[in-house]
XYZ file of C-alpha atoms in Angstrom:
643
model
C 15.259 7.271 -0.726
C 15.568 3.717 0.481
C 14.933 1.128 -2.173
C 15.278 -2.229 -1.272
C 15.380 -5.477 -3.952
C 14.325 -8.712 -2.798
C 16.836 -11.056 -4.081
C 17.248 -14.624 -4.604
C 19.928 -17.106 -2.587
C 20.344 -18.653 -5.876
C 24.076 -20.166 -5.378
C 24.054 -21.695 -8.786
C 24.122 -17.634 -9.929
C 26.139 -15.765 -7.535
C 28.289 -14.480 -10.098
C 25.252 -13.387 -11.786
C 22.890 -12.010 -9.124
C 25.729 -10.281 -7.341
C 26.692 -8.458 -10.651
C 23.293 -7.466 -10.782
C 22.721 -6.426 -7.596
C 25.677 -4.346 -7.728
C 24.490 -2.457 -11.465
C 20.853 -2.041 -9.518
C 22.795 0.034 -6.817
C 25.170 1.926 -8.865
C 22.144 2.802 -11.455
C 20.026 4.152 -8.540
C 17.136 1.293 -8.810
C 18.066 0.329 -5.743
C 19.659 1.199 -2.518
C 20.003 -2.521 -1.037
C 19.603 -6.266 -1.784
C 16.918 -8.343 0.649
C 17.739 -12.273 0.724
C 14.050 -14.103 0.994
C 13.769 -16.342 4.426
C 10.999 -18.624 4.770
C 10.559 -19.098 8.836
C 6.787 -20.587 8.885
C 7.017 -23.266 11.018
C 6.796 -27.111 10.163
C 7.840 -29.950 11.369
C 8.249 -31.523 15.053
C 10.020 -30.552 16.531
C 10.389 -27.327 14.132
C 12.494 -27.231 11.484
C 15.275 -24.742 12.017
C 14.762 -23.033 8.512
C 16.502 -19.846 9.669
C 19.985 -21.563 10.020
C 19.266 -23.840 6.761
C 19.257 -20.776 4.965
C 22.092 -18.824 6.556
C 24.449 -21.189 5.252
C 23.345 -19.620 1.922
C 23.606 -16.217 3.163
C 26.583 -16.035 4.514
C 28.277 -16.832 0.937
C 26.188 -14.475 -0.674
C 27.140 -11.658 2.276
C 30.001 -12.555 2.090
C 30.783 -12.427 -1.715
C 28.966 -8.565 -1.796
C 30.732 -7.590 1.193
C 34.070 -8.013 -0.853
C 32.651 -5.839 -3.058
C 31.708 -3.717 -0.878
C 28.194 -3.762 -0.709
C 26.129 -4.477 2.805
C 22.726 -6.592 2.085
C 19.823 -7.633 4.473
C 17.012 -10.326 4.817
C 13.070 -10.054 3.824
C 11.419 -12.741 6.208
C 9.104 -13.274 3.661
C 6.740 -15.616 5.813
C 6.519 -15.949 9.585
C 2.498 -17.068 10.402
C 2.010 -18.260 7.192
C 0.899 -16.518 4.026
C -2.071 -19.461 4.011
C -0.552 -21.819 1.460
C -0.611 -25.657 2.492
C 2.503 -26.616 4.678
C 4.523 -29.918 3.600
C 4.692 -30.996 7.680
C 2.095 -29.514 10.267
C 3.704 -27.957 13.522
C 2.075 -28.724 16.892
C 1.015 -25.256 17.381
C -2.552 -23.817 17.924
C -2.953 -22.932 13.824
C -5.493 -19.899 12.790
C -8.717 -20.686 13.059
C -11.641 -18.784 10.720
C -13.878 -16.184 12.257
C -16.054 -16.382 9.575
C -16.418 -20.593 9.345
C -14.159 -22.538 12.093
C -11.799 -23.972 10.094
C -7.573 -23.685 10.702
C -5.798 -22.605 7.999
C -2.259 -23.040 6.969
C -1.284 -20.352 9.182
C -0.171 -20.196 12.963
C -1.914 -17.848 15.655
C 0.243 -15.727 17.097
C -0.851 -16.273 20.335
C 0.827 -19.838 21.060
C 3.801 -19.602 23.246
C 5.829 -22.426 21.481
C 5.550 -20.388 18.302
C 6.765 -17.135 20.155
C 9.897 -19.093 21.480
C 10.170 -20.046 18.133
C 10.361 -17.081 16.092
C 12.732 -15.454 18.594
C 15.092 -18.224 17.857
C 14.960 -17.726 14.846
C 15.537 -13.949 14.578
C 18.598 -14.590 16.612
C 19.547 -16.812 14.318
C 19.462 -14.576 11.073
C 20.875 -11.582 13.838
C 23.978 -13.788 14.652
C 24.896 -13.738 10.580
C 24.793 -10.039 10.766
C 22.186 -8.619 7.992
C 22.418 -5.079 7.701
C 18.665 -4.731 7.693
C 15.560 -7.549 8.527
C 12.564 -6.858 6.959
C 8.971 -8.564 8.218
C 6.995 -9.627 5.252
C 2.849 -8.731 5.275
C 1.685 -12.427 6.696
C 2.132 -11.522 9.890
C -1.710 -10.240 10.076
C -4.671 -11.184 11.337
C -7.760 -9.333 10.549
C -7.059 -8.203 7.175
C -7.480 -11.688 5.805
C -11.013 -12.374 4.036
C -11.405 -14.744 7.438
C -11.896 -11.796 9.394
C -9.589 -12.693 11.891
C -8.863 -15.463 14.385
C -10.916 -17.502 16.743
C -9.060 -19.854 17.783
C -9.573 -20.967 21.595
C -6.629 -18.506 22.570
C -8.309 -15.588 21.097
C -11.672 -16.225 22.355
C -10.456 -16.904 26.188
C -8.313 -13.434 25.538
C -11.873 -11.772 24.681
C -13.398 -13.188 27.513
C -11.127 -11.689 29.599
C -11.446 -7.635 27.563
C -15.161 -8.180 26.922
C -16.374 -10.436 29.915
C -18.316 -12.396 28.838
C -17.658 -16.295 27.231
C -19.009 -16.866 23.742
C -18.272 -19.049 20.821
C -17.270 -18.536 17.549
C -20.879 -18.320 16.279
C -22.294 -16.178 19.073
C -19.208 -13.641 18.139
C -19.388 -13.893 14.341
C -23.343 -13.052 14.946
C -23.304 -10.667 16.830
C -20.145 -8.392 14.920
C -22.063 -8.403 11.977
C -25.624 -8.382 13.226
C -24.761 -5.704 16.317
C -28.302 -4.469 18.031
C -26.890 -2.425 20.721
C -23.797 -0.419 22.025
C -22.767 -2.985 23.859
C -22.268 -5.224 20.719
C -20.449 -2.300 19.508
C -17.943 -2.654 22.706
C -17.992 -6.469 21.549
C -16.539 -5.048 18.199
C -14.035 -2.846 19.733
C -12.381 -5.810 22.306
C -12.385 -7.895 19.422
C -10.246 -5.840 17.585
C -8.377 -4.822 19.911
C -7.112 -8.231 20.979
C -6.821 -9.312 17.483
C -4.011 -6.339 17.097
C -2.638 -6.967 20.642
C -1.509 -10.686 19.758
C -0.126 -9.385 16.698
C 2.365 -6.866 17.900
C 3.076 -9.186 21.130
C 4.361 -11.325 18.278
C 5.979 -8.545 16.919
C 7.888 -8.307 20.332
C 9.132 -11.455 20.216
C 10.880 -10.804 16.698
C 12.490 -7.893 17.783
C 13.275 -9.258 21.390
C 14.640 -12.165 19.463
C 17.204 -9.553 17.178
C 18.113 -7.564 20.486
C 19.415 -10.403 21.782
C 22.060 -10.761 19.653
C 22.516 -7.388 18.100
C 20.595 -4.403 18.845
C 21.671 -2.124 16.287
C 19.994 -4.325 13.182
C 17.390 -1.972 11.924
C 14.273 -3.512 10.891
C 10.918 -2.878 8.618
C 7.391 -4.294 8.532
C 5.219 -4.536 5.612
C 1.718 -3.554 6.482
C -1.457 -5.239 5.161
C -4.579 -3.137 3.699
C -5.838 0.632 3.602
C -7.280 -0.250 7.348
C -4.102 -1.286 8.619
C -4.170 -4.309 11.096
C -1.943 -2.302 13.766
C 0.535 -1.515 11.283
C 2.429 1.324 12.129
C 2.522 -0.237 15.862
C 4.112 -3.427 14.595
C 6.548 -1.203 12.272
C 7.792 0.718 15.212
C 8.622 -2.667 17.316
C 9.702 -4.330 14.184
C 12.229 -1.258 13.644
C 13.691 -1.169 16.733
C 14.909 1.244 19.216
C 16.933 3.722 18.105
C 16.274 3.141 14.342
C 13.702 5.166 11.907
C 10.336 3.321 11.599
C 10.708 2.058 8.219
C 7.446 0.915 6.833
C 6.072 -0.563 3.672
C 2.487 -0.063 2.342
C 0.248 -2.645 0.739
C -0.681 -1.046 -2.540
C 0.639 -3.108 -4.706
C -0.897 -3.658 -8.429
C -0.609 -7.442 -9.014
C -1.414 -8.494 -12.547
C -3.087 -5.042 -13.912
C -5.666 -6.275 -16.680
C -4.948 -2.936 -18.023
C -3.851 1.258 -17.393
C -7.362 1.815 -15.113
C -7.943 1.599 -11.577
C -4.757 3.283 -10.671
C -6.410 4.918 -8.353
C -7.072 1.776 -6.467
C -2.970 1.830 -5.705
C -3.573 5.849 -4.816
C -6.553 5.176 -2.661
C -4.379 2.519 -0.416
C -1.542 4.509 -0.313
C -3.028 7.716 1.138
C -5.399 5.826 3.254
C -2.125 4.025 5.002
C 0.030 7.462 4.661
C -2.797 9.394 6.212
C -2.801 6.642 9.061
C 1.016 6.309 9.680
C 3.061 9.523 8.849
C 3.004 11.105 12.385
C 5.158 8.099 13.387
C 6.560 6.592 10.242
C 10.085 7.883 9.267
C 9.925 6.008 6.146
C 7.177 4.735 4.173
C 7.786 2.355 1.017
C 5.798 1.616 -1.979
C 4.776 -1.941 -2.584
C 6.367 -1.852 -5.894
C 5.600 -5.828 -6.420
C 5.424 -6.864 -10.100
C 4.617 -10.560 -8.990
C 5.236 -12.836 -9.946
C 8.293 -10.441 -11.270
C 7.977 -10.663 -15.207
C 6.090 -8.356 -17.463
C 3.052 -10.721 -18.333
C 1.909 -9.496 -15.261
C 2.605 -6.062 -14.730
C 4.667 -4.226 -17.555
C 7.678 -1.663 -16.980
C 5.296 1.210 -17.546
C 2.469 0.301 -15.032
C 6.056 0.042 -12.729
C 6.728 3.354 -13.632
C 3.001 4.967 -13.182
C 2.701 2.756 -9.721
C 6.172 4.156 -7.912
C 5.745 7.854 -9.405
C 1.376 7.689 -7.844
C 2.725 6.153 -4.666
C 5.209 8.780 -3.963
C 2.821 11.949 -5.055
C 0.614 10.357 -2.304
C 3.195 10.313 0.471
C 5.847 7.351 -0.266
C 9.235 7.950 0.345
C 10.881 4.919 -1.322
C 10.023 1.289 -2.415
C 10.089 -2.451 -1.816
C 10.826 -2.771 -5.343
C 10.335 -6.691 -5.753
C 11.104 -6.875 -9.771
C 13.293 -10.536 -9.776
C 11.614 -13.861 -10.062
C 12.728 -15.670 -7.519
C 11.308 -19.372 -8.268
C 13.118 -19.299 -11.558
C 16.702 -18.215 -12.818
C 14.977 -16.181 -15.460
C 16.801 -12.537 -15.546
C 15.552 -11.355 -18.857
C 11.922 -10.851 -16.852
C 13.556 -7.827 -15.034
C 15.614 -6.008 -17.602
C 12.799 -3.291 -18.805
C 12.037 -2.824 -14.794
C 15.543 -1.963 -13.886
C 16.185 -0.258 -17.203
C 12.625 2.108 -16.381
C 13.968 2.536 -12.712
C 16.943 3.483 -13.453
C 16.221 6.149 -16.312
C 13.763 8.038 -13.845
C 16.045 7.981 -10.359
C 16.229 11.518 -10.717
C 12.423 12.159 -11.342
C 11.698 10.238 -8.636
C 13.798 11.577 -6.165
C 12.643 15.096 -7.111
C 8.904 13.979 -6.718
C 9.634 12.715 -3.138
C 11.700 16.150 -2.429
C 8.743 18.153 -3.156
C 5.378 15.767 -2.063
C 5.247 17.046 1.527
C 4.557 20.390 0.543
C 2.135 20.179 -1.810
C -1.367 21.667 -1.256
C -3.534 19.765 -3.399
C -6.490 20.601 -5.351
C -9.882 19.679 -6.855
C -12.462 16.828 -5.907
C -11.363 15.029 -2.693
C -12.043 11.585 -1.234
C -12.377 11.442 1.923
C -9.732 9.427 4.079
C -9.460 8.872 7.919
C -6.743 9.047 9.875
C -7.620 6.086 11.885
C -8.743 2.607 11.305
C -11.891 1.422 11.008
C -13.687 -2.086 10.999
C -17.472 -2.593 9.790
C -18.181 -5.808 10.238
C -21.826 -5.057 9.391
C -20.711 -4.025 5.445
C -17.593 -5.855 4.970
C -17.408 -5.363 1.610
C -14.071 -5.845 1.391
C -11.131 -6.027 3.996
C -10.368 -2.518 3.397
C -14.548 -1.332 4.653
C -14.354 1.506 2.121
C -14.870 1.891 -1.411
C -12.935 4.234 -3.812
C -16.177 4.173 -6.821
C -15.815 7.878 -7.399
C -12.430 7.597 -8.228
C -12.216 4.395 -10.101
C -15.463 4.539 -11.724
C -15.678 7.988 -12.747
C -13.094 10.787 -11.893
C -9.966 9.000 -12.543
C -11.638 8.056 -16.478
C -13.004 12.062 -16.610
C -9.725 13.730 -16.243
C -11.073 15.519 -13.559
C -8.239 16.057 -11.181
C -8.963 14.693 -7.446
C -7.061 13.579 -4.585
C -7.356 11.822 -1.563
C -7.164 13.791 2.619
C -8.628 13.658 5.940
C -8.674 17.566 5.745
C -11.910 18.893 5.407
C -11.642 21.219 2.541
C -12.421 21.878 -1.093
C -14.789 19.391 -2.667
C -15.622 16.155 -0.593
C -17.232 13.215 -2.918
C -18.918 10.920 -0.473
C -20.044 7.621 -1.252
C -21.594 4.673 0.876
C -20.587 4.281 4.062
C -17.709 6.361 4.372
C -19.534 8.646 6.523
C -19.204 6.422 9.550
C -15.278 7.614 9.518
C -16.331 10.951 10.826
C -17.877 12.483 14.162
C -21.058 14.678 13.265
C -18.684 17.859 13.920
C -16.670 17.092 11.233
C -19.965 16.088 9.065
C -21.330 19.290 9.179
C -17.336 20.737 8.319
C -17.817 18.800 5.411
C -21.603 20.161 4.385
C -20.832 24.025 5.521
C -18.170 23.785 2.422
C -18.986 21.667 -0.365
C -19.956 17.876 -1.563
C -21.344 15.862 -3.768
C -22.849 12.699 -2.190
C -23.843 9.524 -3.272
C -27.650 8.701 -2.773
C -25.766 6.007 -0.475
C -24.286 8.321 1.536
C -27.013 11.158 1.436
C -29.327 8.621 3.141
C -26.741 7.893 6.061
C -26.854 11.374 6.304
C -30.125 11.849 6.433
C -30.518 8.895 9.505
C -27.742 10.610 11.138
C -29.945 13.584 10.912
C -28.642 15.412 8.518
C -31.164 15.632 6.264
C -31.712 19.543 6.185
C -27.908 20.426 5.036
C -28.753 18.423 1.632
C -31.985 19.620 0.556
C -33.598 16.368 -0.135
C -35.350 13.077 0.976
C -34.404 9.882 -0.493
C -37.150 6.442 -0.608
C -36.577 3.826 -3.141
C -38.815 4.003 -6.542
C -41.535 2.184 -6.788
C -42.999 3.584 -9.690
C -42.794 2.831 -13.408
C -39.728 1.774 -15.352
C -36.426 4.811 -15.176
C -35.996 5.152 -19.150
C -33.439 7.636 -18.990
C -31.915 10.551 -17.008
C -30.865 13.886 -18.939
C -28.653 16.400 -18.926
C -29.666 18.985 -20.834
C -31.305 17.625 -24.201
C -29.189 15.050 -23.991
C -29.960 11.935 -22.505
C -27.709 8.974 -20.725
C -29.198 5.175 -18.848
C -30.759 6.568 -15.076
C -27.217 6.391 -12.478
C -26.949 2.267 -11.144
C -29.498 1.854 -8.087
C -31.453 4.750 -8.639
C -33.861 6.122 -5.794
C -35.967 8.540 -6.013
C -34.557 12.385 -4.701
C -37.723 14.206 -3.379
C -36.745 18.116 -2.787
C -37.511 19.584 0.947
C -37.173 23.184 -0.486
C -37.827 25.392 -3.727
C -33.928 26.105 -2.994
C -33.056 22.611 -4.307
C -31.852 23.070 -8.162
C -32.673 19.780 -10.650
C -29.106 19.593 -12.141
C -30.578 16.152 -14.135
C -34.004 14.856 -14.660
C -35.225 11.060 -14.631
C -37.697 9.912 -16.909
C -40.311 7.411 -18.038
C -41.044 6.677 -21.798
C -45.020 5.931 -21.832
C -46.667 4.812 -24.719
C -43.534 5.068 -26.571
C -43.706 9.132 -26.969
C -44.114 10.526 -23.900
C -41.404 11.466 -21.962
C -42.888 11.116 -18.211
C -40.888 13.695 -15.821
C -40.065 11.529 -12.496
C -37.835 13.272 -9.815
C -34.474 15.116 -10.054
C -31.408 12.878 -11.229
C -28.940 15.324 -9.665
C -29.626 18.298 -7.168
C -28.000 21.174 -5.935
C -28.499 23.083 -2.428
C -27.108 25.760 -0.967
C -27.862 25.504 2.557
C -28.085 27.515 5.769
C -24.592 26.823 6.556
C -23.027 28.622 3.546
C -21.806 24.965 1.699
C -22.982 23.979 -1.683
C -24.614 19.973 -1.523
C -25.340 17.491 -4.884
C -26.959 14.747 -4.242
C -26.848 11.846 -6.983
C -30.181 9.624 -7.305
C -27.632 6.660 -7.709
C -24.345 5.451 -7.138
C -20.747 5.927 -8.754
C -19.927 2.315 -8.663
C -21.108 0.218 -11.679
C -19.591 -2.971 -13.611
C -17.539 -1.543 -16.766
C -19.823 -3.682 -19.590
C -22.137 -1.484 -22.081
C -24.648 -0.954 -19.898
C -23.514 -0.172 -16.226
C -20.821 1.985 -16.637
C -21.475 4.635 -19.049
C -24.715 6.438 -17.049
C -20.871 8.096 -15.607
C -18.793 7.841 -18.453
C -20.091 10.134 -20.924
C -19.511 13.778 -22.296
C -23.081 15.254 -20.967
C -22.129 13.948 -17.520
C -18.447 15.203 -17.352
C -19.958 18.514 -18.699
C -21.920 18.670 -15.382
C -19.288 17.300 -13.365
C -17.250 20.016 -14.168
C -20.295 22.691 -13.644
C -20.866 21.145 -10.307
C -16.999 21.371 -9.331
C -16.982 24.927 -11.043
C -19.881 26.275 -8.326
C -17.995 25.586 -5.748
C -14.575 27.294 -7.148
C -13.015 23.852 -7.121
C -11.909 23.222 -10.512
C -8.618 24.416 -11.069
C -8.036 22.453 -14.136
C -9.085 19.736 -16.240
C -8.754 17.799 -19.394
C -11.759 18.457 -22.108
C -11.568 16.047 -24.276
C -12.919 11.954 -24.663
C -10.243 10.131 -24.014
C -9.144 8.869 -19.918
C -6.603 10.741 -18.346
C -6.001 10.611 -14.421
C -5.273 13.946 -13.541
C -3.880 15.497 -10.209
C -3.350 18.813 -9.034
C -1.690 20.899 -6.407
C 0.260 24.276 -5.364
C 3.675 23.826 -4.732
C 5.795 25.643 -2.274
C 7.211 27.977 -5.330
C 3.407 28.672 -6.087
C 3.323 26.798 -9.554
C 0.243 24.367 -10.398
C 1.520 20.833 -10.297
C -0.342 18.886 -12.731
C 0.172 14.917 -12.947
C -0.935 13.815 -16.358
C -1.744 9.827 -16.258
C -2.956 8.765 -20.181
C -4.647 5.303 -18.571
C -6.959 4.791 -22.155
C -5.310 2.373 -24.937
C -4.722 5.674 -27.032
C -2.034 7.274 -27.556
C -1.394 11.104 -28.383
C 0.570 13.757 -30.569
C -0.531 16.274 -27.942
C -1.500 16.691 -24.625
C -4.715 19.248 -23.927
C -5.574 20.928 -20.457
C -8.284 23.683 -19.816
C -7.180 26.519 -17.756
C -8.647 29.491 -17.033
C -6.341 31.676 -15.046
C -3.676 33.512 -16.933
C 0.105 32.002 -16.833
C 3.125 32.630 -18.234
C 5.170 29.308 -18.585
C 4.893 25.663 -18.277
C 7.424 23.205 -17.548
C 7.650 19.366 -17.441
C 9.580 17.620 -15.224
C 12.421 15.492 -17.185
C 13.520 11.864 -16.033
C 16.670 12.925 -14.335
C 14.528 15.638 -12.375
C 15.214 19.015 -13.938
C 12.311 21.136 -15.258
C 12.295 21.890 -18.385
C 10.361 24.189 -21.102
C 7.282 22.886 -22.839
C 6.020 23.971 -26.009
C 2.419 25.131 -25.935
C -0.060 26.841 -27.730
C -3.818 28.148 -27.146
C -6.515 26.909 -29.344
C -9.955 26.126 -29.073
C -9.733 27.808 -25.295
C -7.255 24.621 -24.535
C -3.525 24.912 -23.804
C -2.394 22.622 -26.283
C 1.133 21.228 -25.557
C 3.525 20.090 -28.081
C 4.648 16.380 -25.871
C 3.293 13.422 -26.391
C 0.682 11.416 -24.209
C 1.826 7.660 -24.214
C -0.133 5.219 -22.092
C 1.138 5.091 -18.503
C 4.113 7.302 -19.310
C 2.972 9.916 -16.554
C 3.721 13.652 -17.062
C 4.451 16.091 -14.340
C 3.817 19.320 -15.774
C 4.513 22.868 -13.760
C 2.328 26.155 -14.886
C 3.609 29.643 -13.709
């Protein structure tokens, strides 16, 4: 595995940091030291920052190279992260699609800027690092400005899209598009966003090959919709040398143990988009600002062991502060990286060849830029997950293959052609009302079994299950079923005259259509604020109950957890054809036991211990649960292995 960690040219502690970059590497937390250059430009003419801060290097190089350890450089800024600048360079500076104004950051277009950074990667080449590393700034699109339209970039679409407009006129019509040929507008805009971006990239490298061709480089890529990531990685990596690139999933100042699937959801998404050319892929295993107010040892743990079961191969591990001389903030990291090398290293042995199982969210294997619902950078939401499967301990996963049980939600149909559409409905799904109403304008409409309009009616009292009833799903419309096929799975109501119990429409449906696949459509939508009243229409024992039903029809439940409490839960066949479960306690509660429902016959389980050898677990069957006699602690994931 590589593991680099991004180190500080602290020369007041070289004793120090060199000691401790040396016990990192002999303990297995990490397989080289970074140095952190700062090459935005300032100043005119331009400040030469790279050979300011060689002088720095070169002692610290120096110093590990006598004892016998090789080191390399992060650039950790080259356009700017966006933070003010002390001087302003005379360079064309990013300029807002979104309102006009230049940031803090330069556009990659200008050709002083180019000649600049190639200076300074020669620079930083000529005190031989034996690796350079490109930090995530250098990005254009995935920043909540939407990219750049600066006069350079809007004279460079002129000449892909032919025709002159302004910022304004662009912004307008990539958001407001009215006809395919606004859609082309979308498409050259894009497109020459990415193409200044690796041209930049070009000049870093060009600027390394000058001096030394044989420095091996790295990128770190920005968002699940990468901004031509894996193209910049493979120029950034040079010829010759494996394209080493790191993810952004980072998990920056975790309020708590949910939403880990946020850092699985980015992962994939990038690993799904990069692995045919990708050699290595790192985990953004940031705990910024480095100290455990912020992110604690065990969300460390959880984050590196998730990012590897979804494709990661090693790690940025960036677990030093840097600003401060404060080394206490990293002992629990090192000490937690350390104590699981082997586990980890097993994990990454085996990932490739896993054939995972259960409830999958759907992930493309190409990027994809709505300007029209720009919800977020990243276009596409991960509700199901967060909001309701990762709290259920319903195990899920995230694939572009068409198979098992797709949950669709919003607009993540727009990912896929209508062949792969009806793939996805001849098998089974459960679908968002969202998504089943895309569906239905893409035509669709006969594979689910129902219309959808919005409610205009009286007040939605509740929606049950059952007897039992639960707050109607968040944006509720009203499910109207084409066919007496269509199965009410849930039931909306109206309270009238405080007794009567009003039947509305279905809350949940089932259809089994002419295709062979098995559809549910929801009346509302998976994502919902977690406060007492938004959330819990999901999070509730009558709705996991039919979760698991609806999972069950399709023969897509190969395991679960039955109780109350949240457990993220994944699971797969491995090559030796034993059920990998990965057992994530993300509640505040911790447990004696842990408890699985299983219902195929077995004849051993295993867990996998920190140095990476399997080892027996003591079980028992009560209640219909396997019952196993190891603790659950809060973000201490288990990997458990049934025979």
């Amino acid at each position: 595995m590589q593991l680099f960690t991004i180190m500080s040219l602290d020369l007041e502690h070289i004793d120090e940091i060199c000691q401790d970059i040396k016990e990192q590497i002999e303990t297995g937390v990490a397989t080289m030291a970074l140095f952190l250059f700062k090459l935005v430009p300032e100043g005119n003419p331009f400040i030469d920052k790279a050979a300011i801060t060689c002088k720095n290097y070169d002692i610290f190089r120096d110093r590990l190279k006598e004892m016998g350890i090789e080191c390399g450089v992060l650039v950790q800024c080259t356009i700017g992260h966006g933070y003010k600048l002390n001087q302003m360079p005379d360079i064309q500076m990013y300029t807002s699609l979104t309102e006009g104004k230049e940031l803090y950051v330069g556009c990659p277009t200008d050709e002083k800027f180019k000649k600049y950074i190639f200076d300074q990667l020669a620079t930083i080449a000529r005190h031989k690092p034996a690796h350079i590393m490109v930090d995530d700034d250098l990005r254009l699109i995935q920043r909540p400005q939407k990219g750049c339209a600066c006069p350079n970039h809007l004279k460079l679409l002129k000449e892909a899209y032919g025709e002159e407009l302004t910022r304004e006129e662009l912004y307008e019509r990539l958001t407001n598009p009215k006809t395919d040929d606004d859609l082309r507008l979308t498409e050259c805009y894009v497109k020459t966003q990415q193409d200044s971006v690796l041209e930049f990239a070009k000049a870093i490298r060009a600027g390394i090959d000058s001096v030394d061709p044989t420095i091996p480089g790295s990128y770190c890529g920005v968002g699940a919709n990468f901004d031509s990531g894996v193209e910049v990685a493979q120029v950034i990596s040079g010829k010759g040398h494996p394209v080493t690139l790191r993810i952004n999933n980072g998990m920056y100042t975790a309020k708590g143990a949910r939403g880990l699937s946020n850092a699985m959801f980015k992962a994939a998404s990038q690993v799904e988009k990069t692995k045919h050319i990708a050699t290595d892929i790192l985990a953004e295993t940031d705990t910024c600002p480095q100290l455990r107010y912020s992110t604690s040892a065990a969300t460390l743990h959880s984050h590196f062991t998730i990012s590897i079961l979804e494709g990661c191969t090693g790690a940025k591990h960036w677990i030093t502060r840097l600003a401060s001389y404060e080394p206490e903030s990293g002992v629990y990291y090192r000490r937690k990286l350390s104590e699981y090398k082997g586990y980890y290293e097993y994990l990454a042995s085996i990932t490739k060849e896993l054939k995972w199982l259960g409830a999958r969210i759907p992930v493309s294997d190409k990027s994809f830029f709505d300007y029209t619902n720009w919800e977020s950078s990243d276009n596409i939401p991960n509700s199901w997950a967060e909001c309701v499967l990762e709290r259920m301990g319903i195990p899920f996963y995230y694939s572009s293959k068409h198979e098992n049980c797709t949950f669709f939600e919003c607009n993540q149909d727009k990912l896929f052609s209508d062949d792969e559409i009806l793939s996805i409905l001849s098998k089974h799904a459960v679908l968002s009302v969202e998504s089943a109403k895309n569906l239905i304008k893409r035509g669709f409409g006969e594979y689910i079994g129902v219309d959808v309009k919005k409610w205009e009616g009286p007040n939605l009292t509740n929606e049950t299950v059952g007897k039992n009833r639960m707050a109607p799903q968040n944006e509720t419309c009203e499910l109207i079923p084409l066919s007496d096929d269509v199965t009410e799975e849930s039931v909306v109501y109206h309270l009238r005259d405080g007794k009567y119990f009003d039947k509305l429409f279905p809350g949940v449906t089932t259809y089994k259509n002419k295709l062979g696949g098995i559809v549910h459509v929801f009346s509302g939508v998976p994502k919902g604020n977690f406060d007492h009243v938004h959330a819990f229409s999901m999070l509730n024992q009558s709705r996991k109950k039919l979760m698991v039903n609806l999972l069950k029809m399709g023969g897509n439940l190969p395991i679960y957890y039955p109780l109350d409490s949240e457990i993220l839960l994944k699971a797969a066949i491995t090559p030796d054809d034993e059920l990998l479960v990965a057992y994530f306690n993300i509640s505040l509660d911790c447990d004696d036991k842990m408890y699985l429902k299983y219902d195929k016959e077995f004849s051993s389980i295993k867990y996998l211990d920190k140095d990476g050898t399997k080892k027996d677990c003591k079980y028992e069957i009560k209640d219909g649960m396997i019952v196993i006699d190891r603790q659950s602690i809060v973000l201490h994931p288990e990997i458990l292995f049934i025979k």
